[in-house]
C-alpha cells in the first residue's frame, strides 16, 4: 500500500478449515549509507540477504529516518516473532512420542500376535517363487486374507479404515491403492503362515507329515475362533481344499458335519452363484454359493467343485516390487508398511543430518557468497563473478573471500537443524492429527506444501539475524571483521536503543516470504522427483551409490523448480526494496515492473539463479541422505512392517 513504510503482508495458510498461522509484518529498511540507496539483498538459494545498514557512520541518520515509524515497526515485528516462536514451542511439545494413528486394529487379529517392527529388519521375498509359496500356496494365503477381512473383527475394521482413506481419490487410483494394501497385507499373512508351518529353524519343510500336522492345528484353530459365524465352516473347508493333497488335514475335514459344511455364508459373495464382475477389486468377497468341497476317495483328499482355476502368475506390482497374481488377489513380495511415530531422538538425528549437510554445502561456497554480496551492495564495481573474486583477492588478500564464515556456518547449521526435522514433524502432524485420513491421502501434495512452509517459518527465525551479521561482515570488513559474530550482533543491536535486539530482525518479513515460497516447493519437488526417477529405474534403490545419485539429481531438480516458482516474488520484493521512495507496495511494484519491462522482467536472472540453487539444494539433499544413512534413519528405518506370529491358543 502506498504511503506506508513498507508493504503489509497477510499470510494465512488455510488448510481444510485449519488456520496454520497468520501475521501482518511490515518490510523495513535502513540506509546503507547517507548517500547511497536502500537495498534488499537476495540469496540465490531462496534465502534472502537482509537490508541492514552497513555503514557504521550512518547509523544515526538511519535511526532518524525511521524514528517516526519505530513503534509500528516494533509492534508488528514483535507480533511476527511471537507467532513464529509459538509455532516453534508447539513443535517441541508435540514432537514427544505418541501412538501411531496407523491401523491399530490389525494388532487385534484373533489368528495370532500382529506387531509392527522396524521395516529395515524385515526380509523381502526373492523375485523367484520362494519356498514359502510352495509350502503356503499364494491362493491359500490370499483366500485366507479375504476370509479374515470378513470374519475377523480386527482385520475387518482395519480394511474399512483403509478403504475409507482412499474414498476421495479418483476411482482408478483408489482401486490401485486398495489392491496394493491388500497385496502387502497378504504378504504379512503369508510370512506368518510360513514361519508357523515350517517350524523352528524351518525344521518341518522336509517332512510332509510335520507340515500337515501344522495345517491341522491351524484348521482346528480357525474352526474354534470363527466356526460359530454363519458360513465360516464352509469357507474354512474351501480354504484347506486349496492346499496340495499331501498338506491337507483330511482327518479334521472328514469330521465336519455335512450340513454345516454346506451352509452358505452371510457375505455378499457367497449368496451368488457366479463370480461378480468386481470380484478381483472387492477383497471382502468370498467364493459364491455354488462352490463346495468334495472328498475324492481315490486321492484321499478334498477338491473344490465345480472346478475352479486357481491361477498363480508372477507380476510386477510396481517398479522394483514383484508380486504373484492369484484368483483371489495379488500377493506382494513386501509386507504391509506404515510410518512409525518419530521420537525426539529421531528428530534430533534428522536435525543433525540436515545441519551437517547444509553447513558443509554452504561452507564450500563462502567465497562465491562473498563476491555475490559485494556485487549486490556495490553494483557496477565488478565485471562479473571472476573479476570480483580477483579484485577482492588483489586488494584485500585471499582471506577476504572467507568473510562472514562464522555467520554462514552458524546460520546454515541452524537452518538444517530446524528445517528438516520440522518438515518431517509437520507433515506427519497435519496428516494424522488435523485432517481425516481420506483428506490427507487425497491432498498429500498440499500437506507437503504446508509442512514445507511451516518449517521455513521456523528456520527463518534463527537465520535472519545471522544473515544480517554476515552481510555486515562482508560489506564492511574494516568495521566488523575483528568484532566476530557476537560482536557484530551486539553492534547492530546497539544502533537503536528503542529497537535493541529486534533490529537484527529488520529483514525477517521479506526473508520469511521468500523462504516460505521456496521451502514449500523444495521438499515437495524433491520427493516427487525422487519417486519419478525410482519408478523409471527401480534398481537404483538397491545400491547406496545409485540411491544417493538419485538424491543428488532430485535435489538439483528441486532447487531449480523452487527458483522458478519463487522468482517472481523474489524479483518484486527486491525491486520494492530498492525503490528510493520507500513507499512502493508489492502489488504496485509488480505492476510497475510489468509496465516498464513486461512480464519477463519478473524472471530476470532466472537462469543463473536456477543453476546456483540447483547446485546448493542438490548438495544439501545428498549430504542429508548420506548422514541419515550413517545414523540409520533412512526411509526403511522410518517405516514399520506388519509381522504375524500365529498364536493358536490366543
Coordinates of C-alpha atoms in Angstrom, one line a residue:
X1 CA 0.0 0.0 0.0
X2 CA 1.4 3.4 -0.9
X3 CA 2.1 5.8 1.8
X4 CA 3.3 3.2 4.3
X5 CA 6.8 2.4 5.5
X6 CA 6.8 -0.9 3.7
X7 CA 4.4 -3.5 2.5
X8 CA 1.7 -5.0 4.6
X9 CA 1.6 -8.7 4.1
X10 CA -1.1 -11.1 5.1
X11 CA -0.1 -14.7 5.1
X12 CA -2.8 -17.1 6.1
X13 CA -2.2 -20.8 5.4
X14 CA -5.8 -22.2 5.4
X15 CA -6.0 -25.9 5.2
X16 CA -9.3 -27.8 5.5
X17 CA -10.6 -25.2 7.9
X18 CA -7.5 -25.1 9.9
X19 CA -5.6 -21.7 10.1
X20 CA -1.9 -22.6 10.3
X21 CA -0.6 -19.1 11.0
X22 CA -1.3 -15.5 10.3
X23 CA 0.8 -12.5 10.5
X24 CA 1.0 -8.9 9.1
X25 CA 4.6 -7.8 9.1
X26 CA 5.9 -4.7 7.5
X27 CA 9.0 -4.7 5.3
X28 CA 11.6 -2.3 6.8
X29 CA 14.8 -0.9 5.6
X30 CA 17.8 1.0 6.9
X31 CA 20.0 3.1 4.7
X32 CA 23.3 1.6 3.7
X33 CA 25.0 5.0 3.8
X34 CA 23.9 8.6 3.8
X35 CA 24.4 9.0 0.1
X36 CA 23.6 5.6 -1.3
X37 CA 20.4 3.6 -1.8
X38 CA 18.4 1.2 0.2
X39 CA 18.7 -2.4 -0.9
X40 CA 17.3 -5.8 -0.1
X41 CA 19.8 -8.4 -1.0
X42 CA 18.6 -11.8 -2.4
X43 CA 20.4 -15.0 -1.8
X44 CA 20.1 -17.2 -4.8
X45 CA 19.2 -20.5 -3.0
X46 CA 16.0 -18.9 -1.8
X47 CA 17.5 -17.4 1.4
X48 CA 17.5 -13.7 1.1
X49 CA 20.1 -11.4 2.4
X50 CA 19.0 -8.6 4.6
X51 CA 18.5 -4.9 4.2
X52 CA 20.6 -3.9 7.3
X53 CA 22.5 -0.7 7.2
X54 CA 26.2 -1.5 6.8
X55 CA 27.8 2.0 7.2
X56 CA 28.5 2.4 10.9
X57 CA 28.9 6.2 10.4
X58 CA 25.4 6.4 9.0
X59 CA 23.5 4.6 11.8
X60 CA 22.4 7.8 13.4
X61 CA 21.0 9.1 10.2
X62 CA 19.2 5.8 9.6
X63 CA 17.8 5.9 13.1
X64 CA 16.4 9.4 12.4
X65 CA 14.8 8.3 9.2
X66 CA 12.8 5.5 10.8
X67 CA 12.2 7.1 14.3
X68 CA 8.7 8.2 13.5
X69 CA 7.8 4.7 12.4
X70 CA 9.6 2.7 15.1
X71 CA 6.5 2.0 17.3
X72 CA 4.6 0.4 14.4
X73 CA 7.6 -1.4 13.1
X74 CA 8.4 -2.8 16.6
X75 CA 4.9 -3.9 17.3
X76 CA 4.5 -5.7 14.0
X77 CA 7.9 -7.3 14.2
X78 CA 7.2 -8.4 17.8
X79 CA 3.9 -10.0 16.7
X80 CA 5.6 -11.9 13.9
X81 CA 8.4 -13.1 16.1
X82 CA 6.0 -14.1 18.8
X83 CA 3.8 -16.0 16.4
X84 CA 6.7 -17.9 15.0
X85 CA 8.1 -18.6 18.4
X86 CA 4.8 -20.1 19.4
X87 CA 4.9 -22.4 16.4
X88 CA 8.4 -23.5 17.5
X89 CA 7.3 -24.1 21.0
X90 CA 4.3 -26.1 19.8
X91 CA 6.7 -28.2 17.6
X92 CA 8.8 -29.1 20.6
X93 CA 5.8 -30.0 22.7
X94 CA 4.0 -32.0 20.0
X95 CA 7.1 -33.9 18.9
X96 CA 7.0 -36.1 22.0
X97 CA 6.5 -39.8 21.2
X98 CA 2.9 -40.7 20.6
X99 CA 0.9 -43.7 19.4
X100 CA 0.7 -44.0 15.7
X101 CA -2.6 -43.4 14.0
X102 CA -2.0 -46.3 11.6
X103 CA -4.4 -49.1 11.9
X104 CA -4.1 -50.5 15.4
X105 CA -7.0 -52.8 14.7
X106 CA -4.7 -55.3 12.9
X107 CA -3.0 -55.9 16.2
X108 CA -6.3 -57.3 17.4
X109 CA -6.2 -60.1 14.9
X110 CA -7.6 -63.2 16.5
X111 CA -5.4 -65.5 14.4
X112 CA -2.2 -64.5 16.2
X113 CA 0.0 -61.7 17.5
X114 CA 0.4 -59.0 14.9
X115 CA 3.1 -56.5 15.6
X116 CA 4.7 -53.6 13.9
X117 CA 8.5 -53.9 13.6
X118 CA 11.3 -52.0 12.0
X119 CA 10.9 -52.4 8.2
X120 CA 14.7 -52.4 7.8
X121 CA 14.8 -55.7 9.7
X122 CA 12.1 -57.4 7.7
X123 CA 13.2 -59.5 4.8
X124 CA 11.6 -59.2 1.4
X125 CA 10.8 -62.3 -0.7
X126 CA 13.1 -63.0 -3.6
X127 CA 11.9 -62.3 -7.2
X128 CA 11.7 -66.0 -7.9
X129 CA 8.9 -68.1 -6.4
X130 CA 10.1 -68.6 -2.8
X131 CA 9.9 -71.7 -0.7
X132 CA 7.0 -70.2 1.3
X133 CA 4.9 -70.1 -1.9
X134 CA 5.2 -73.9 -2.2
X135 CA 4.6 -74.7 1.5
X136 CA 2.0 -71.8 1.8
X137 CA 0.4 -71.6 -1.7
X138 CA -0.4 -68.0 -2.8
X139 CA -4.0 -68.9 -3.4
X140 CA -4.3 -70.3 0.1
X141 CA -2.7 -67.1 1.6
X142 CA -4.9 -64.7 -0.5
X143 CA -8.1 -66.6 0.3
X144 CA -7.3 -66.7 4.0
X145 CA -6.6 -62.9 3.8
X146 CA -10.1 -62.4 2.4
X147 CA -11.6 -64.8 5.0
X148 CA -10.1 -62.7 7.8
X149 CA -11.3 -59.4 6.3
X150 CA -14.8 -60.9 6.5
X151 CA -14.8 -63.0 9.7
X152 CA -12.1 -61.3 11.9
X153 CA -13.3 -58.2 13.6
X154 CA -9.8 -56.6 13.8
X155 CA -9.0 -57.2 10.2
X156 CA -12.4 -56.1 9.1
X157 CA -12.2 -52.8 10.9
X158 CA -8.7 -52.2 9.5
X159 CA -9.8 -52.8 6.0
X160 CA -12.8 -50.5 6.4
X161 CA -10.4 -47.7 7.5
X162 CA -8.1 -48.4 4.6
X163 CA -11.0 -48.2 2.1
X164 CA -12.3 -45.0 3.7
X165 CA -8.9 -43.4 3.5
X166 CA -8.9 -43.8 -0.3
X167 CA -12.5 -42.6 -0.7
X168 CA -11.7 -39.1 -2.0
X169 CA -9.3 -40.4 -4.7
X170 CA -10.3 -41.0 -8.3
X171 CA -11.9 -44.4 -8.7
X172 CA -8.9 -45.9 -10.6
X173 CA -6.4 -44.6 -8.1
X174 CA -8.5 -45.8 -5.1
X175 CA -8.7 -49.3 -6.6
X176 CA -5.0 -49.3 -7.3
X177 CA -4.2 -48.4 -3.7
X178 CA -6.6 -50.9 -2.2
X179 CA -5.0 -53.6 -4.3
X180 CA -1.6 -52.6 -3.1
X181 CA -2.7 -52.6 0.5
X182 CA -4.4 -56.0 0.2
X183 CA -1.3 -57.4 -1.6
X184 CA 1.1 -56.2 1.2
X185 CA -1.3 -57.3 4.0
X186 CA -1.5 -60.8 2.4
X187 CA 2.3 -60.8 2.2
X188 CA 2.4 -60.3 6.0
X189 CA -0.2 -63.1 6.4
X190 CA 1.8 -65.5 4.2
X191 CA 5.1 -64.8 6.1
X192 CA 3.4 -65.5 9.4
X193 CA 1.9 -68.7 8.0
X194 CA 5.2 -69.8 6.6
X195 CA 7.0 -69.2 9.9
X196 CA 4.4 -71.3 11.7
X197 CA 4.1 -74.2 9.2
X198 CA 7.9 -74.5 8.5
X199 CA 8.6 -74.7 12.3
X200 CA 11.6 -73.5 14.3
X201 CA 14.6 -73.0 12.0
X202 CA 12.5 -74.4 9.1
X203 CA 12.8 -77.9 10.6
X204 CA 9.5 -79.1 9.1
X205 CA 10.0 -78.3 5.4
X206 CA 11.4 -81.7 4.6
X207 CA 8.6 -83.6 6.2
X208 CA 5.1 -83.8 4.6
X209 CA 3.7 -85.1 7.9
X210 CA 5.0 -82.3 10.0
X211 CA 3.7 -79.7 7.6
X212 CA 0.3 -81.5 7.5
X213 CA 0.2 -81.5 11.3
X214 CA 0.8 -77.8 11.5
X215 CA -2.0 -77.2 9.0
X216 CA -4.3 -79.5 11.1
X217 CA -3.6 -77.3 14.1
X218 CA -4.3 -74.2 12.0
X219 CA -7.6 -75.8 10.8
X220 CA -8.7 -76.5 14.4
X221 CA -7.8 -73.0 15.5
X222 CA -9.8 -71.4 12.7
X223 CA -12.9 -73.6 13.4
X224 CA -12.6 -72.7 17.1
X225 CA -12.2 -69.0 16.5
X226 CA -14.6 -68.4 13.7
X227 CA -16.7 -71.5 13.3
X228 CA -19.7 -70.1 15.1
X229 CA -20.2 -67.4 12.4
X230 CA -22.6 -68.2 9.6
X231 CA -20.9 -69.8 6.6
X232 CA -17.5 -69.8 8.2
X233 CA -17.1 -73.6 8.3
X234 CA -17.8 -73.8 4.5
X235 CA -15.2 -71.2 3.8
X236 CA -12.7 -72.9 6.0
X237 CA -13.3 -76.1 4.1
X238 CA -12.9 -74.3 0.8
X239 CA -9.7 -72.8 2.1
X240 CA -8.0 -76.0 3.0
X241 CA -9.1 -77.7 -0.2
X242 CA -6.8 -75.3 -1.9
X243 CA -3.8 -77.0 -0.3
X244 CA -1.8 -79.7 -2.1
X245 CA -3.2 -83.1 -1.1
X246 CA -0.1 -84.0 0.9
X247 CA -0.7 -81.0 3.2
X248 CA -4.5 -81.2 3.6
X249 CA -5.8 -82.0 7.1
X250 CA -8.2 -84.6 5.7
X251 CA -8.9 -86.2 9.1
X252 CA -10.2 -83.0 10.5
X253 CA -12.2 -82.2 7.3
X254 CA -13.9 -85.6 7.4
X255 CA -15.2 -84.9 10.9
X256 CA -17.1 -81.8 9.8
X257 CA -20.9 -82.0 9.8
X258 CA -22.2 -82.3 6.3
X259 CA -25.0 -79.8 6.9
X260 CA -22.7 -77.2 8.5
X261 CA -20.0 -77.5 5.8
X262 CA -22.5 -76.7 3.0
X263 CA -24.1 -73.8 4.8
X264 CA -23.5 -70.6 2.8
X265 CA -22.1 -67.5 4.5
X266 CA -23.6 -64.2 5.1
X267 CA -21.1 -62.3 2.9
X268 CA -22.3 -60.8 -0.3
X269 CA -20.1 -63.1 -2.4
X270 CA -21.5 -66.4 -1.1
X271 CA -25.1 -65.6 -1.9
X272 CA -24.3 -65.5 -5.6
X273 CA -23.9 -68.5 -8.0
X274 CA -21.2 -66.9 -10.0
X275 CA -18.3 -64.5 -9.5
X276 CA -19.3 -60.9 -9.6
X277 CA -17.6 -58.6 -12.1
X278 CA -15.8 -56.8 -9.3
X279 CA -14.5 -59.9 -7.5
X280 CA -10.9 -59.0 -8.2
X281 CA -11.5 -55.5 -6.9
X282 CA -13.6 -56.1 -3.8
X283 CA -11.4 -58.1 -1.5
X284 CA -14.2 -58.8 1.0
X285 CA -15.9 -61.1 -1.4
X286 CA -15.6 -64.9 -0.9
X287 CA -16.4 -67.8 -3.2
X288 CA -20.0 -67.8 -4.4
X289 CA -22.7 -70.2 -3.1
X290 CA -22.3 -72.9 -5.7
X291 CA -18.7 -73.8 -4.7
X292 CA -18.4 -76.6 -2.3
X293 CA -15.8 -79.1 -1.2
X294 CA -15.9 -82.8 -2.3
X295 CA -13.9 -85.7 -1.0
X296 CA -12.0 -87.8 -3.6
X297 CA -11.8 -91.4 -2.4
X298 CA -9.1 -92.3 -4.8
X299 CA -6.7 -89.4 -3.9
X300 CA -7.8 -89.3 -0.3
X301 CA -8.1 -85.5 -0.5
X302 CA -10.6 -82.7 -1.0
X303 CA -11.2 -80.7 -4.1
X304 CA -13.4 -77.7 -4.9
X305 CA -16.5 -78.3 -7.1
X306 CA -17.3 -77.1 -9.6
X307 CA -13.7 -76.9 -10.5
X308 CA -12.0 -73.5 -10.1
X309 CA -8.9 -72.2 -11.9
X310 CA -6.5 -71.3 -9.1
X311 CA -4.0 -69.4 -11.2
X312 CA -0.8 -68.0 -9.8
X313 CA 1.2 -65.7 -12.1
X314 CA 4.3 -63.7 -11.3
X315 CA 3.8 -59.9 -12.0
X316 CA 5.4 -56.6 -11.3
X317 CA 3.2 -54.9 -8.7
X318 CA 5.1 -51.6 -9.0
X319 CA 8.6 -50.7 -10.1
X320 CA 11.0 -52.8 -8.1
X321 CA 8.3 -54.8 -6.3
X322 CA 7.4 -58.2 -7.5
X323 CA 4.1 -59.9 -6.7
X324 CA 2.0 -63.0 -7.5
X325 CA -1.4 -62.6 -9.1
X326 CA -3.9 -65.2 -7.9
X327 CA -7.6 -65.9 -8.4
X328 CA -8.3 -64.1 -5.1
X329 CA -6.0 -61.1 -5.5
X330 CA -2.3 -60.1 -5.5
X331 CA 0.4 -61.3 -3.1
X332 CA 3.2 -58.8 -2.8
X333 CA 6.9 -59.6 -2.0
X334 CA 6.8 -56.7 0.5
X335 CA 4.9 -56.8 3.8
X336 CA 2.4 -54.2 4.9
X337 CA 4.1 -51.0 5.9
X338 CA 3.2 -47.9 7.9
X339 CA 5.1 -44.8 9.0
X340 CA 6.5 -45.1 12.5
X341 CA 6.0 -42.5 15.2
X342 CA 9.1 -40.4 15.5
X343 CA 10.6 -39.8 18.9
X344 CA 12.7 -36.9 19.9
X345 CA 16.0 -38.8 19.3
X346 CA 14.9 -39.5 15.7
X347 CA 14.1 -35.8 15.2
X348 CA 17.4 -34.9 16.7
X349 CA 19.3 -37.2 14.3
X350 CA 17.3 -35.7 11.3
X351 CA 18.3 -32.2 12.6
X352 CA 22.0 -33.2 12.9
X353 CA 21.9 -34.7 9.4
X354 CA 20.3 -31.6 7.9
X355 CA 22.6 -29.3 9.9
X356 CA 25.8 -31.0 8.7
X357 CA 24.5 -31.2 5.1
X358 CA 23.6 -27.5 4.9
X359 CA 26.7 -26.3 6.8
X360 CA 29.1 -28.3 4.6
X361 CA 27.3 -27.2 1.4
X362 CA 27.3 -23.5 2.2
X363 CA 30.8 -23.5 3.6
X364 CA 32.1 -24.7 0.3
X365 CA 30.6 -21.7 -1.5
X366 CA 31.5 -19.0 1.0
X367 CA 34.0 -17.3 -1.5
X368 CA 31.2 -17.2 -4.1
X369 CA 28.8 -15.8 -1.5
X370 CA 31.3 -13.0 -0.6
X371 CA 31.6 -12.0 -4.2
X372 CA 27.9 -12.0 -4.8
X373 CA 27.2 -9.9 -1.7
X374 CA 29.8 -7.4 -2.8
X375 CA 28.3 -7.2 -6.3
X376 CA 24.8 -6.6 -4.7
X377 CA 26.0 -4.0 -2.2
X378 CA 28.3 -2.3 -4.7
X379 CA 26.7 -2.6 -8.1
X380 CA 28.8 -1.8 -11.1
X381 CA 32.1 -2.2 -9.2
X382 CA 33.0 -5.7 -10.6
X383 CA 32.7 -7.1 -14.1
X384 CA 31.3 -10.5 -13.2
X385 CA 32.0 -13.0 -10.5
X386 CA 35.5 -13.9 -11.6
X387 CA 36.6 -10.3 -11.8
X388 CA 35.0 -9.7 -8.4
X389 CA 36.9 -12.6 -6.9
X390 CA 40.2 -11.4 -8.5
X391 CA 39.7 -7.8 -7.4
X392 CA 38.9 -8.7 -3.8
X393 CA 41.9 -11.0 -3.6
X394 CA 44.2 -8.5 -5.0
X395 CA 43.1 -5.6 -2.9
X396 CA 42.2 -7.3 0.4
X397 CA 44.0 -10.6 0.3
X398 CA 42.8 -14.2 -0.1
X399 CA 41.4 -14.2 3.4
X400 CA 38.7 -11.6 2.3
X401 CA 37.0 -14.4 0.3
X402 CA 36.2 -16.1 3.7
X403 CA 34.5 -13.1 5.3
X404 CA 31.3 -13.9 7.2
X405 CA 32.4 -17.5 7.7
X406 CA 31.2 -17.6 11.3
X407 CA 27.8 -16.3 10.5
X408 CA 27.5 -18.7 7.5
X409 CA 28.4 -21.8 9.5
X410 CA 26.1 -21.0 12.4
X411 CA 23.3 -19.7 10.2
X412 CA 23.1 -22.8 8.0
X413 CA 23.8 -25.1 10.9
X414 CA 20.6 -23.7 12.4
X415 CA 18.8 -23.8 9.1
X416 CA 19.5 -27.5 8.6
X417 CA 18.8 -28.4 12.2
X418 CA 15.5 -26.7 12.2
X419 CA 14.0 -27.1 8.7
X420 CA 14.5 -30.8 8.1
X421 CA 13.0 -32.2 11.3
X422 CA 10.3 -29.5 11.3
X423 CA 9.2 -30.6 7.8
X424 CA 9.1 -34.3 8.9
X425 CA 7.1 -33.3 12.0
X426 CA 4.6 -31.0 10.4
X427 CA 4.0 -33.4 7.5
X428 CA 3.1 -36.2 9.9
X429 CA 1.2 -34.0 12.4
X430 CA -1.0 -32.3 9.8
X431 CA -1.9 -35.6 8.1
X432 CA -2.5 -37.6 11.3
X433 CA -3.9 -35.1 13.7
X434 CA -5.5 -32.2 11.8
X435 CA -7.1 -34.0 8.8
X436 CA -9.2 -37.0 8.2
X437 CA -7.3 -39.9 6.6
X438 CA -9.2 -39.6 3.4
X439 CA -8.5 -35.9 3.1
X440 CA -4.8 -36.3 4.0
X441 CA -4.3 -39.1 1.3
X442 CA -6.2 -37.1 -1.4
X443 CA -4.3 -33.9 -0.6
X444 CA -0.8 -35.3 0.1
X445 CA 0.9 -32.7 -2.1
X446 CA -0.9 -29.9 -0.2
X447 CA 0.1 -31.4 3.1
X448 CA 3.8 -31.4 1.9
X449 CA 3.5 -27.7 0.8
X450 CA 2.1 -26.5 4.1
X451 CA 4.7 -28.6 6.0
X452 CA 7.5 -27.1 4.0
X453 CA 6.1 -23.6 4.5
X454 CA 5.8 -24.0 8.3
X455 CA 9.3 -25.5 8.5
X456 CA 10.6 -22.5 6.6
X457 CA 9.0 -20.1 9.1
X458 CA 10.8 -21.8 11.9
X459 CA 14.1 -21.8 10.0
X460 CA 13.8 -18.0 9.3
X461 CA 13.7 -17.2 13.0
X462 CA 17.3 -18.2 13.5
X463 CA 18.6 -17.4 10.1
X464 CA 17.5 -13.8 9.9
X465 CA 19.9 -12.2 12.5
X466 CA 22.8 -14.4 11.3
X467 CA 22.3 -13.3 7.7
X468 CA 22.3 -9.7 9.0
X469 CA 25.7 -10.2 10.7
X470 CA 27.1 -12.0 7.6
X471 CA 26.3 -9.1 5.3
X472 CA 27.8 -6.6 7.6
X473 CA 31.0 -8.6 7.8
X474 CA 31.2 -9.0 4.1
X475 CA 30.2 -5.5 3.1
X476 CA 32.3 -3.6 5.6
X477 CA 35.1 -5.8 6.9
X478 CA 37.1 -2.9 8.3
X479 CA 34.3 -2.3 10.8
X480 CA 33.2 -5.9 11.6
X481 CA 36.0 -8.3 10.7
X482 CA 37.6 -8.1 14.2
X483 CA 34.2 -8.0 16.0
X484 CA 33.3 -11.5 15.2
X485 CA 29.8 -12.9 15.1
X486 CA 28.8 -12.0 18.6
X487 CA 30.4 -8.6 18.4
X488 CA 28.7 -7.8 15.1
X489 CA 25.3 -8.8 16.5
X490 CA 25.9 -6.5 19.6
X491 CA 26.8 -3.6 17.4
X492 CA 23.7 -4.0 15.3
X493 CA 21.5 -4.3 18.4
X494 CA 23.1 -1.2 19.9
X495 CA 22.4 1.0 16.9
X496 CA 18.8 1.7 18.1
X497 CA 18.1 1.8 21.8
X498 CA 14.3 1.5 21.2
X499 CA 14.5 -1.5 18.9
X500 CA 17.5 -3.1 20.5
X501 CA 18.0 -6.8 19.5
X502 CA 14.9 -6.6 17.4
X503 CA 16.9 -4.6 14.8
X504 CA 18.6 -7.9 13.9
X505 CA 15.2 -9.0 12.6
X506 CA 14.6 -6.0 10.4
X507 CA 14.7 -8.2 7.3
X508 CA 12.5 -11.0 8.8
X509 CA 9.3 -10.4 6.8
X510 CA 10.9 -10.3 3.4
X511 CA 13.2 -13.2 4.2
X512 CA 10.3 -15.3 5.5
X513 CA 8.2 -14.6 2.4
X514 CA 11.0 -15.9 0.2
X515 CA 11.7 -18.8 2.5
X516 CA 8.0 -19.9 2.6
X517 CA 7.7 -19.9 -1.1
X518 CA 11.0 -21.5 -1.8
X519 CA 10.8 -24.0 1.1
X520 CA 7.3 -25.2 0.4
X521 CA 8.2 -26.2 -3.2
X522 CA 11.7 -27.5 -2.3
X523 CA 10.6 -30.6 -0.3
X524 CA 7.6 -31.5 -2.5
X525 CA 9.6 -31.2 -5.7
X526 CA 12.4 -33.4 -4.2
X527 CA 10.1 -36.1 -3.1
X528 CA 8.2 -36.3 -6.4
X529 CA 11.3 -36.1 -8.5
X530 CA 12.8 -39.0 -6.4
X531 CA 9.7 -41.0 -6.9
X532 CA 9.7 -40.4 -10.6
X533 CA 13.3 -41.5 -11.0
X534 CA 12.9 -44.6 -8.9
X535 CA 9.7 -45.5 -10.9
X536 CA 11.8 -45.5 -14.1
X537 CA 14.8 -47.2 -12.6
X538 CA 13.8 -49.1 -9.5
X539 CA 17.1 -50.9 -9.5
X540 CA 18.7 -47.6 -8.3
X541 CA 17.3 -48.4 -4.8
X542 CA 19.4 -51.5 -4.5
X543 CA 22.8 -49.8 -4.2
X544 CA 23.7 -47.0 -1.9
X545 CA 25.7 -45.1 -4.5
X546 CA 22.9 -45.1 -7.0
X547 CA 20.3 -44.1 -4.4
X548 CA 22.5 -41.2 -3.4
X549 CA 22.8 -40.3 -7.0
X550 CA 19.1 -40.0 -7.2
X551 CA 19.1 -37.7 -4.2
X552 CA 21.7 -35.5 -6.0
X553 CA 19.7 -35.3 -9.2
X554 CA 16.3 -34.9 -7.5
X555 CA 17.8 -32.2 -5.3
X556 CA 19.1 -30.3 -8.4
X557 CA 15.6 -30.5 -9.9
X558 CA 14.1 -29.3 -6.6
X559 CA 16.4 -26.3 -6.4
X560 CA 15.8 -25.3 -10.0
X561 CA 12.0 -25.7 -9.8
X562 CA 11.8 -23.8 -6.4
X563 CA 13.7 -21.0 -8.0
X564 CA 11.3 -20.8 -10.9
X565 CA 8.3 -20.7 -8.7
X566 CA 9.7 -18.1 -6.2
X567 CA 11.5 -15.9 -8.8
X568 CA 8.6 -13.5 -9.4
X569 CA 8.0 -12.8 -5.7
X570 CA 11.8 -12.5 -5.2
X571 CA 12.1 -10.1 -8.1
X572 CA 9.2 -7.9 -6.9
X573 CA 10.4 -7.8 -3.3
X574 CA 13.9 -6.9 -4.4
X575 CA 12.5 -4.2 -6.7
X576 CA 10.3 -2.8 -4.0
X577 CA 13.2 -2.7 -1.5
X578 CA 15.4 -0.7 -4.0
X579 CA 12.7 1.9 -4.6
X580 CA 14.2 5.1 -3.5
X581 CA 11.0 6.5 -2.0
X582 CA 10.4 3.5 0.2
X583 CA 6.7 3.7 -0.2
X584 CA 6.1 1.3 -3.1
X585 CA 3.9 -1.7 -2.2
X586 CA 4.3 -5.2 -3.5
X587 CA 1.3 -5.1 -5.9
X588 CA 2.2 -1.6 -7.1
X589 CA 5.8 -2.7 -7.5
X590 CA 4.8 -5.7 -9.6
X591 CA 2.6 -3.6 -11.8
X592 CA 5.3 -1.1 -12.3
X593 CA 7.8 -3.8 -13.2
X594 CA 5.5 -5.3 -15.8
X595 CA 4.7 -1.8 -17.3
X596 CA 8.4 -1.0 -17.6
X597 CA 9.9 -4.3 -18.7
X598 CA 7.0 -6.6 -19.4
X599 CA 6.2 -9.9 -17.7
X600 CA 9.8 -11.2 -18.5
X601 CA 11.1 -8.6 -16.0
X602 CA 9.7 -10.8 -13.2
X603 CA 12.2 -13.5 -14.3
X604 CA 15.4 -11.5 -14.8
X605 CA 18.4 -13.6 -13.7
X606 CA 16.3 -16.8 -13.5
X607 CA 18.9 -18.9 -15.4
X608 CA 21.8 -18.2 -13.1
X609 CA 19.6 -18.5 -10.0
X610 CA 18.3 -21.9 -11.1
X611 CA 21.9 -23.2 -11.6
X612 CA 23.0 -21.8 -8.3
X613 CA 20.0 -23.0 -6.3
X614 CA 20.1 -26.4 -8.1
X615 CA 23.7 -27.0 -7.1
X616 CA 23.2 -25.9 -3.5
X617 CA 20.0 -27.9 -2.9
X618 CA 21.4 -30.9 -4.6
X619 CA 24.4 -30.8 -2.3
X620 CA 22.1 -30.3 0.7
X621 CA 19.9 -33.4 0.0
X622 CA 22.9 -35.5 -1.0
X623 CA 24.7 -34.9 2.3
X624 CA 21.5 -35.1 4.3
X625 CA 20.8 -38.6 3.0
X626 CA 24.5 -39.5 3.5
X627 CA 24.3 -38.6 7.2
X628 CA 20.8 -40.1 7.6
X629 CA 22.2 -43.4 6.2
X630 CA 25.1 -43.2 8.6
X631 CA 22.8 -42.7 11.5
X632 CA 20.5 -45.5 10.4
X633 CA 17.4 -43.3 9.8
X634 CA 16.7 -43.9 6.1
X635 CA 13.3 -44.5 4.6
X636 CA 13.0 -48.1 5.7
X637 CA 14.2 -47.2 9.2
X638 CA 11.3 -44.7 9.5
X639 CA 8.7 -47.3 8.5
X640 CA 7.3 -50.3 10.3
X641 CA 6.3 -53.7 8.8
X642 CA 3.5 -55.8 10.0
X643 CA 4.7 -59.2 11.2
X644 CA 2.3 -62.0 12.3
X645 CA 3.2 -64.7 14.8
X646 CA 0.4 -67.4 14.8
X647 CA -0.9 -67.9 18.3
X648 CA -3.4 -70.7 18.1
X649 CA -4.2 -70.5 21.8
X650 CA -5.0 -66.8 21.7

